[in-house]
C-alpha cells in the first residue's frame, strides 16, 4: 500500500511525513506532487488539497482529512465517488478548543477589558460581574467540540444552551434544534459561541437576521469558520451596541488581510486560527490506524458524509 500526503496550507508536508513515519517506519509515503504510480495509492491524507487531484487514483480506498473541518474536501467538485472520507476527532484538539472557549467566555464574564483600561489609568476600580448562574452561554453546534466546551462551561456553573441539526437531550443544558429552534435558542443568551461545521446551511448564518435575535449587550465568539459570518453585519451589530464584543479565530481570508476593519475595531479580539490545532504526535497514530483498518476491511473512523456536509 502507498499513501499520498497532500497538505496545501500553513503546514509542512515533510513534518507530517516524519510524524507518520514515527508511527510506522515501513510506510510507503509519497509527498505531493511526487505521486509515483497512481495505481499504487490506496489512501490519501489531505489538508486543502488541489481540487480535481484525487480522481487520478483508481485504487483509492480512503481519504483522510488532517483536521476536524472538512469543507475544503467537500468544495472539490471532482471528488472520487464512493471513497469514504474520515476526519480527525482528537482529545487534545477537543481540549484545546474548550480552553479557548473558557478563556474568552471568562474574559467577557469578568469584564476583563474594563479592568485593563482601569489599570492603564492607574485606577483602583471594582468591576462587578454577573452571577454565572444567571448567565446563559449558547453553543451553535453541539458536536465533538461544541459539546465538550459546553460541558466545561456548565461545570463552572453557567447556564448552557445548545443548538444542533438533530434533536438531542443533554443533562443540565437547554437544547434546541433545526431552523425553528434557532430563535428561541438565541433569545436568552449572554454569549454565543459558534462551533458549527461550514456547510451550505451554515454559511453566512451569523447575519443581521440572527444577530437581531440576540439580547442587547451580548458577546460573540467564533471558532468555527470565517464563512459563517457576514462580516458587515457583525460590524454593524458591534457598532450599534447590539454586541458588546466579538472574539474571532477564523476569517473569510486567512491570514486576515491587513486592511480588514476587524483588526482595529475596539470591540474585536482576533486570534490567528489557533483555537485548536492538529499536531503530528497526537493525530498521526489515529490516521495511520484508520488507514490500516479500512484496508483490512474495517469501517472508516470519524466518517463524514457529503450529503449532510460534515
Ligand atoms: P461535529 O462533531 O461534526 O459537530 C457539528 C455540530 O454542528 C453538530 O452538533 C451538528 O448537529 C451541528 N450542525 C451541523 N449542521 C447544522 C445545521 N445546519 N443546523 C444546526 N446544527 C448543525 O464537528 P466538530 O468536531 O465539533 O467541529 C466543528 C467545527 O469546528 C469544524 O467543522 C471546524 O470548522 C471548526 N474547527 C475550528 C478549529 C479552530 O482552530 N478554529 C479547530 C477545529 C475545528 P448534529 O449534532 O445534529 O449532527
Ligand atoms: C481546524 O480548523 C480544523 O478544522 O481542524
CSV table of C-alpha atoms and ligand atoms in Angstrom, one decimal:
chain,number,residue,atom,x,y,z
A,1,UNK,CA,0.0,0.0,0.0
A,2,UNK,CA,1.2,3.6,-0.7
A,3,UNK,CA,-0.2,6.7,1.0
A,4,UNK,CA,-0.1,10.1,-0.6
A,5,UNK,CA,0.3,13.2,1.6
A,6,UNK,CA,-1.1,16.4,0.1
A,7,UNK,CA,-1.1,19.2,2.5
A,8,UNK,CA,-1.7,22.6,1.0
A,9,UNK,CA,-1.9,25.3,3.6
A,10,UNK,CA,0.2,26.5,6.5
A,11,UNK,CA,1.8,23.1,7.2
A,12,UNK,CA,4.9,21.3,6.1
A,13,UNK,CA,4.4,18.1,4.3
A,14,UNK,CA,7.9,16.9,5.5
A,15,UNK,CA,7.0,17.5,9.1
A,16,UNK,CA,3.9,15.4,8.7
A,17,UNK,CA,5.7,12.7,6.8
A,18,UNK,CA,8.1,12.4,9.7
A,19,UNK,CA,5.2,12.2,12.1
A,20,UNK,CA,3.6,9.3,10.1
A,21,UNK,CA,7.0,7.5,9.8
A,22,UNK,CA,7.4,7.8,13.6
A,23,UNK,CA,4.2,5.7,13.9
A,24,UNK,CA,5.4,3.1,11.3
A,25,UNK,CA,8.8,3.5,9.6
A,26,UNK,CA,7.9,0.9,7.0
A,27,UNK,CA,5.1,3.1,5.4
A,28,UNK,CA,5.4,3.8,1.7
A,29,UNK,CA,4.6,7.6,1.8
A,30,UNK,CA,4.5,9.8,-1.3
A,31,UNK,CA,4.6,13.6,-0.9
A,32,UNK,CA,2.5,15.6,-3.4
A,33,UNK,CA,3.2,16.2,-6.3
A,34,UNK,CA,5.5,13.1,-6.5
A,35,UNK,CA,2.8,10.5,-6.5
A,36,UNK,CA,4.7,7.8,-8.4
A,37,UNK,CA,2.5,5.2,-10.0
A,38,UNK,CA,-1.1,6.5,-9.2
A,39,UNK,CA,-2.4,2.9,-9.2
A,40,UNK,CA,-0.4,2.2,-6.1
A,41,UNK,CA,-2.0,4.9,-4.0
A,42,UNK,CA,-4.6,3.4,-1.7
A,43,UNK,CA,-5.0,6.2,0.8
A,44,UNK,CA,-4.6,10.0,0.8
A,45,UNK,CA,-4.0,12.3,3.7
A,46,UNK,CA,-5.1,15.8,2.8
A,47,UNK,CA,-5.5,19.4,4.0
A,48,UNK,CA,-6.6,22.0,1.5
A,49,UNK,CA,-5.7,19.7,-1.5
A,50,UNK,CA,-5.7,20.7,-5.1
A,51,UNK,CA,-9.2,20.3,-6.5
A,52,UNK,CA,-9.5,17.6,-9.1
A,53,UNK,CA,-6.3,15.9,-8.0
A,54,UNK,CA,-7.9,12.9,-6.2
A,55,UNK,CA,-9.6,11.4,-9.2
A,56,UNK,CA,-6.4,10.0,-10.7
A,57,UNK,CA,-6.1,7.1,-8.2
A,58,UNK,CA,-8.0,4.1,-9.4
A,59,UNK,CA,-7.4,2.1,-6.2
A,60,UNK,CA,-8.1,4.8,-3.6
A,61,UNK,CA,-9.9,3.3,-0.5
A,62,UNK,CA,-10.0,6.2,1.9
A,63,UNK,CA,-9.5,10.0,2.1
A,64,UNK,CA,-8.2,11.2,5.5
A,65,UNK,CA,-8.6,14.9,6.5
A,66,UNK,CA,-5.8,16.2,8.6
A,67,UNK,CA,-8.1,18.3,10.7
A,68,UNK,CA,-11.7,18.5,12.0
A,69,UNK,CA,-13.4,20.7,9.4
A,70,UNK,CA,-13.9,19.0,6.1
A,71,UNK,CA,-15.3,21.8,3.9
A,72,UNK,CA,-12.0,22.1,1.9
A,73,UNK,CA,-12.6,18.5,0.8
A,74,UNK,CA,-16.3,18.9,0.0
A,75,UNK,CA,-15.7,22.1,-2.0
A,76,UNK,CA,-13.8,19.9,-4.5
A,77,UNK,CA,-16.3,19.4,-7.4
A,78,UNK,CA,-14.3,16.4,-8.6
A,79,UNK,CA,-14.2,14.1,-5.6
A,80,UNK,CA,-13.8,10.4,-6.4
A,81,UNK,CA,-17.2,8.7,-6.0
A,82,UNK,CA,-17.8,6.2,-3.2
A,83,UNK,CA,-14.5,6.7,-1.4
A,84,UNK,CA,-15.1,7.2,2.3
A,85,UNK,CA,-13.8,10.3,4.0
A,86,UNK,CA,-12.5,10.4,7.6
A,87,UNK,CA,-11.7,13.4,9.7
A,88,UNK,CA,-9.8,14.0,12.9
A,89,UNK,CA,-11.5,13.8,16.3
A,90,UNK,CA,-8.7,14.1,18.8
A,91,UNK,CA,-8.7,14.6,22.6
A,92,UNK,CA,-6.0,17.2,22.5
A,93,UNK,CA,-7.8,19.2,19.8
A,94,UNK,CA,-11.0,18.9,21.7
A,95,UNK,CA,-9.3,20.1,25.0
A,96,UNK,CA,-7.7,23.0,23.2
A,97,UNK,CA,-11.0,24.2,21.9
A,98,UNK,CA,-12.5,24.1,25.3
A,99,UNK,CA,-9.6,26.1,26.7
A,100,UNK,CA,-10.2,28.7,24.0
A,101,UNK,CA,-13.9,28.9,24.7
A,102,UNK,CA,-13.3,29.1,28.5
A,103,UNK,CA,-10.7,31.8,28.1
A,104,UNK,CA,-12.9,34.1,26.1
A,105,UNK,CA,-16.2,33.4,28.0
A,106,UNK,CA,-14.5,34.2,31.3
A,107,UNK,CA,-12.7,37.2,29.9
A,108,UNK,CA,-16.1,38.7,28.9
A,109,UNK,CA,-17.9,37.4,32.0
A,110,UNK,CA,-15.3,39.0,34.4
A,111,UNK,CA,-15.3,42.2,32.2
A,112,UNK,CA,-11.5,41.9,31.8
A,113,UNK,CA,-11.2,44.6,29.1
A,114,UNK,CA,-12.6,47.2,31.5
A,115,UNK,CA,-10.2,46.1,34.2
A,116,UNK,CA,-7.3,46.6,31.8
A,117,UNK,CA,-8.5,50.1,31.0
A,118,UNK,CA,-8.6,51.0,34.7
A,119,UNK,CA,-5.1,49.5,35.2
A,120,UNK,CA,-3.8,51.6,32.3
A,121,UNK,CA,-5.2,54.7,34.0
A,122,UNK,CA,-3.8,53.6,37.4
A,123,UNK,CA,-7.4,53.5,38.7
A,124,UNK,CA,-8.3,51.1,41.6
A,125,UNK,CA,-11.8,50.4,40.5
A,126,UNK,CA,-14.0,47.5,41.3
A,127,UNK,CA,-15.6,45.8,38.2
A,128,UNK,CA,-18.6,43.7,39.2
A,129,UNK,CA,-19.6,40.7,37.2
A,130,UNK,CA,-22.9,38.9,37.0
A,131,UNK,CA,-23.6,35.5,38.7
A,132,UNK,CA,-22.7,32.7,36.3
A,133,UNK,CA,-25.9,31.0,37.4
A,134,UNK,CA,-27.8,33.9,35.8
A,135,UNK,CA,-25.7,33.9,32.6
A,136,UNK,CA,-26.5,31.7,29.6
A,137,UNK,CA,-23.8,30.7,27.2
A,138,UNK,CA,-25.2,29.3,23.9
A,139,UNK,CA,-23.4,27.0,21.5
A,140,UNK,CA,-24.2,26.8,17.8
A,141,UNK,CA,-23.0,23.2,17.1
A,142,UNK,CA,-23.0,20.5,19.8
A,143,UNK,CA,-20.7,18.0,18.1
A,144,UNK,CA,-17.3,16.8,19.3
A,145,UNK,CA,-16.0,20.4,20.1
A,146,UNK,CA,-19.2,22.2,21.0
A,147,UNK,CA,-20.4,19.5,23.4
A,148,UNK,CA,-17.1,19.2,25.3
A,149,UNK,CA,-16.7,23.0,25.6
A,150,UNK,CA,-20.3,23.3,26.7
A,151,UNK,CA,-19.8,20.7,29.4
A,152,UNK,CA,-16.8,22.6,30.8
A,153,UNK,CA,-18.8,25.8,30.8
A,154,UNK,CA,-21.7,24.1,32.5
A,155,UNK,CA,-19.4,22.7,35.1
A,156,UNK,CA,-18.3,26.2,36.1
A,157,UNK,CA,-21.9,27.0,37.0
A,158,UNK,CA,-23.1,28.8,33.9
A,159,UNK,CA,-26.4,28.1,32.2
A,160,UNK,CA,-25.8,26.4,28.9
A,161,UNK,CA,-28.0,26.2,25.8
A,162,UNK,CA,-27.1,24.3,22.6
A,163,UNK,CA,-28.3,24.2,19.0
A,164,UNK,CA,-27.8,21.3,16.7
A,165,UNK,CA,-29.3,20.0,13.5
A,166,UNK,CA,-30.9,16.9,15.0
A,167,UNK,CA,-32.8,16.7,18.3
A,168,UNK,CA,-30.7,16.0,21.4
A,169,UNK,CA,-31.2,15.8,25.2
A,170,UNK,CA,-28.2,16.6,27.3
A,171,UNK,CA,-28.2,16.8,31.1
A,172,UNK,CA,-28.1,20.3,32.5
A,173,UNK,CA,-28.4,22.0,29.1
A,174,UNK,CA,-31.4,23.6,27.2
A,175,UNK,CA,-31.3,22.0,23.8
A,176,UNK,CA,-32.7,23.4,20.6
A,177,UNK,CA,-32.5,22.1,17.0
A,178,UNK,CA,-33.3,22.9,13.5
A,179,UNK,CA,-34.2,26.3,11.9
A,180,UNK,CA,-37.4,26.5,14.1
A,181,UNK,CA,-35.3,26.1,17.3
A,182,UNK,CA,-32.8,28.9,16.4
A,183,UNK,CA,-34.9,31.9,17.5
A,184,UNK,CA,-35.9,30.5,20.9
A,185,UNK,CA,-32.3,29.4,21.4
A,186,UNK,CA,-30.9,32.9,20.7
A,187,UNK,CA,-33.4,34.9,22.8
A,188,UNK,CA,-31.9,34.2,26.2
A,189,UNK,CA,-28.1,34.3,25.6
A,190,UNK,CA,-25.4,36.5,27.1
A,191,UNK,CA,-22.8,34.9,24.8
A,192,UNK,CA,-23.0,33.0,21.6
A,193,UNK,CA,-20.2,30.5,20.6
A,194,UNK,CA,-20.1,29.2,17.0
A,195,UNK,CA,-18.6,25.7,16.6
A,196,UNK,CA,-20.6,24.7,13.5
A,197,UNK,CA,-19.1,23.0,10.5
A,198,UNK,CA,-19.2,25.0,7.3
A,199,UNK,CA,-22.0,23.7,5.1
A,200,UNK,CA,-24.5,25.1,2.6
A,201,UNK,CA,-26.9,25.5,5.6
A,202,UNK,CA,-24.5,27.2,7.9
A,203,UNK,CA,-22.6,29.5,5.5
A,204,UNK,CA,-23.5,33.1,6.4
A,205,UNK,CA,-25.6,32.1,9.4
A,206,UNK,CA,-24.2,35.0,11.5
A,207,UNK,CA,-26.1,37.7,9.7
A,208,UNK,CA,-28.3,40.7,10.5
A,209,UNK,CA,-31.3,38.4,11.0
A,210,UNK,CA,-29.6,36.2,13.6
A,211,UNK,CA,-27.8,39.0,15.4
A,212,UNK,CA,-31.1,40.9,15.8
A,213,UNK,CA,-32.5,37.9,17.8
A,214,UNK,CA,-29.7,38.1,20.4
A,215,UNK,CA,-30.3,40.2,23.5
A,216,UNK,CA,-28.6,43.7,23.6
A,217,UNK,CA,-25.1,43.8,25.0
A,218,UNK,CA,-24.3,40.2,24.2
A,219,UNK,CA,-21.0,38.7,23.0
A,220,UNK,CA,-20.0,36.5,20.1
A,221,UNK,CA,-17.1,34.0,19.9
A,222,UNK,CA,-16.4,32.3,16.5
A,223,UNK,CA,-14.1,29.4,16.3
A,224,UNK,CA,-16.0,27.6,13.5
A,225,UNK,CA,-15.2,29.1,10.2
A,226,UNK,CA,-15.0,32.7,8.9
A,227,UNK,CA,-17.6,32.0,6.2
A,228,UNK,CA,-20.2,31.5,9.0
A,229,UNK,CA,-20.1,35.3,9.4
A,230,UNK,CA,-21.4,38.1,7.2
A,231,UNK,CA,-18.6,40.5,8.2
A,232,UNK,CA,-20.5,43.7,7.5
A,233,UNK,CA,-23.5,42.5,9.6
A,234,UNK,CA,-21.2,41.6,12.5
A,235,UNK,CA,-19.5,45.0,12.3
A,236,UNK,CA,-22.9,46.8,12.3
A,237,UNK,CA,-24.0,44.8,15.4
A,238,UNK,CA,-20.9,45.8,17.2
A,239,UNK,CA,-21.3,49.5,16.2
A,240,UNK,CA,-24.9,49.6,17.2
A,241,UNK,CA,-24.3,48.2,20.6
A,242,UNK,CA,-26.3,45.0,20.0
A,243,UNK,CA,-23.0,43.2,20.6
A,244,UNK,CA,-20.6,44.3,23.3
A,245,UNK,CA,-17.7,42.3,21.9
A,246,UNK,CA,-16.6,39.6,19.4
A,247,UNK,CA,-13.7,37.2,19.5
A,248,UNK,CA,-12.8,35.8,16.1
A,249,UNK,CA,-10.4,32.9,15.4
A,250,UNK,CA,-11.4,32.3,11.8
A,251,UNK,CA,-11.9,34.5,8.8
A,252,UNK,CA,-13.1,34.5,5.1
A,253,UNK,CA,-9.5,35.1,4.0
A,254,UNK,CA,-6.6,33.8,6.2
A,255,UNK,CA,-4.3,35.4,7.1
A,256,UNK,CA,-6.8,38.2,7.7
A,257,UNK,CA,-5.9,41.0,5.2
A,258,UNK,CA,-4.2,43.9,6.9
A,259,UNK,CA,-6.8,46.4,5.7
A,260,UNK,CA,-9.7,44.5,7.3
A,261,UNK,CA,-11.8,46.5,9.7
A,262,UNK,CA,-11.7,43.7,12.3
A,263,UNK,CA,-8.0,44.4,13.1
A,264,UNK,CA,-8.6,47.8,14.6
A,265,UNK,CA,-12.2,47.6,15.9
A,266,UNK,CA,-12.1,48.3,19.6
A,267,UNK,CA,-14.6,45.6,20.4
A,268,UNK,CA,-12.9,42.8,18.4
A,269,UNK,CA,-10.3,40.3,19.6
A,270,UNK,CA,-8.5,38.4,16.9
A,271,UNK,CA,-6.6,35.2,17.1
A,272,UNK,CA,-4.8,33.6,14.1
A,273,UNK,CA,-6.9,30.4,13.6
A,274,UNK,CA,-5.2,28.7,16.5
A,275,UNK,CA,-8.1,27.8,18.8
A,276,UNK,CA,-7.4,24.1,18.3
A,277,UNK,CA,-4.7,22.5,16.1
A,278,UNK,CA,-3.9,19.0,15.0
A,279,UNK,CA,-0.3,18.0,16.0
A,280,UNK,CA,1.6,15.1,14.5
A,281,UNK,CA,2.3,13.4,17.8
A,282,UNK,CA,-1.5,13.3,18.6
A,283,UNK,CA,-3.2,12.6,15.3
A,284,UNK,CA,-0.7,10.5,13.2
A,285,UNK,CA,-1.3,7.3,15.1
A,286,UNK,CA,-5.1,7.7,14.6
A,287,UNK,CA,-4.8,8.4,10.9
A,288,UNK,CA,-2.5,5.5,10.2
A,289,UNK,CA,-4.6,3.2,12.4
A,290,UNK,CA,-7.7,4.2,10.4
A,291,UNK,CA,-6.0,3.7,7.0
A,292,UNK,CA,-4.8,0.2,8.1
A,293,UNK,CA,-8.2,-0.6,9.4
A,294,UNK,CA,-10.0,0.4,6.2
A,295,UNK,CA,-7.6,-1.5,4.1
A,296,UNK,CA,-8.2,-4.6,6.2
A,297,UNK,CA,-12.0,-4.2,5.8
A,298,UNK,CA,-13.0,-2.3,8.9
A,299,UNK,CA,-15.4,0.7,8.7
A,300,UNK,CA,-13.7,4.1,8.5
A,301,UNK,CA,-13.3,6.1,11.7
A,302,UNK,CA,-15.0,9.5,12.1
A,303,UNK,CA,-16.5,9.3,8.7
A,304,UNK,CA,-18.1,12.4,7.2
A,305,UNK,CA,-20.9,12.5,4.7
A,306,UNK,CA,-21.1,14.6,1.5
A,307,UNK,CA,-24.9,14.7,1.6
A,308,UNK,CA,-25.0,16.5,5.1
A,309,UNK,CA,-21.8,18.4,4.5
A,310,UNK,CA,-20.0,17.3,7.7
B,1,LIG,P1,-19.0,17.9,14.6
B,1,LIG,O1,-18.7,16.9,15.6
B,1,LIG,O2,-19.3,17.4,13.2
B,1,LIG,O3,-20.3,18.7,15.1
B,1,LIG,C1,-21.0,19.6,14.3
B,1,LIG,C2,-22.2,20.1,15.1
B,1,LIG,O4,-22.9,21.1,14.3
B,1,LIG,C3,-23.2,19.0,15.4
B,1,LIG,O5,-23.8,19.2,16.7
B,1,LIG,C4,-24.3,19.2,14.3
B,1,LIG,O6,-25.6,18.8,14.6
B,1,LIG,C5,-24.2,20.7,14.2
B,1,LIG,N1,-24.8,21.2,12.9
B,1,LIG,C6,-24.3,20.9,11.6
B,1,LIG,N2,-25.1,21.5,10.7
B,1,LIG,C7,-26.1,22.1,11.4
B,1,LIG,C8,-27.2,22.8,11.0
B,1,LIG,N3,-27.5,23.0,9.7
B,1,LIG,N4,-28.0,23.3,11.9
B,1,LIG,C9,-27.8,23.1,13.2
B,1,LIG,N5,-26.7,22.4,13.7
B,1,LIG,C10,-25.9,21.9,12.8
B,1,LIG,O7,-17.9,19.0,14.4
B,1,LIG,P2,-16.8,19.4,15.5
B,1,LIG,O8,-15.7,18.4,15.5
B,1,LIG,O9,-17.4,19.8,16.7
B,1,LIG,O10,-16.2,20.7,14.7
B,1,LIG,C11,-16.9,21.8,14.4
B,1,LIG,C12,-16.2,22.8,13.5
B,1,LIG,O11,-15.2,23.5,14.3
B,1,LIG,C13,-15.3,22.1,12.4
B,1,LIG,O12,-16.2,21.8,11.3
B,1,LIG,C14,-14.4,23.2,12.1
B,1,LIG,O13,-14.9,24.1,11.1
B,1,LIG,C15,-14.2,24.0,13.4
B,1,LIG,N6,-12.9,23.9,13.9
B,1,LIG,C16,-12.2,25.0,14.2
B,1,LIG,C17,-10.9,24.9,14.7
B,1,LIG,C18,-10.1,26.2,15.1
B,1,LIG,O14,-9.0,26.1,15.4
B,1,LIG,N7,-10.8,27.3,15.0
B,1,LIG,C19,-10.4,23.7,15.1
B,1,LIG,C20,-11.1,22.5,14.8
B,1,LIG,C21,-12.4,22.6,14.2
B,1,LIG,P3,-25.9,17.3,14.9
B,1,LIG,O15,-25.3,17.0,16.3
B,1,LIG,O16,-27.4,17.2,14.9
B,1,LIG,O17,-25.2,16.4,13.9
B,2,LIG,C1,-9.1,23.4,12.1
B,2,LIG,O1,-9.6,24.4,11.9
B,2,LIG,C2,-9.7,22.1,11.9
B,2,LIG,O2,-10.7,22.1,11.2
B,2,LIG,O3,-9.1,21.1,12.4
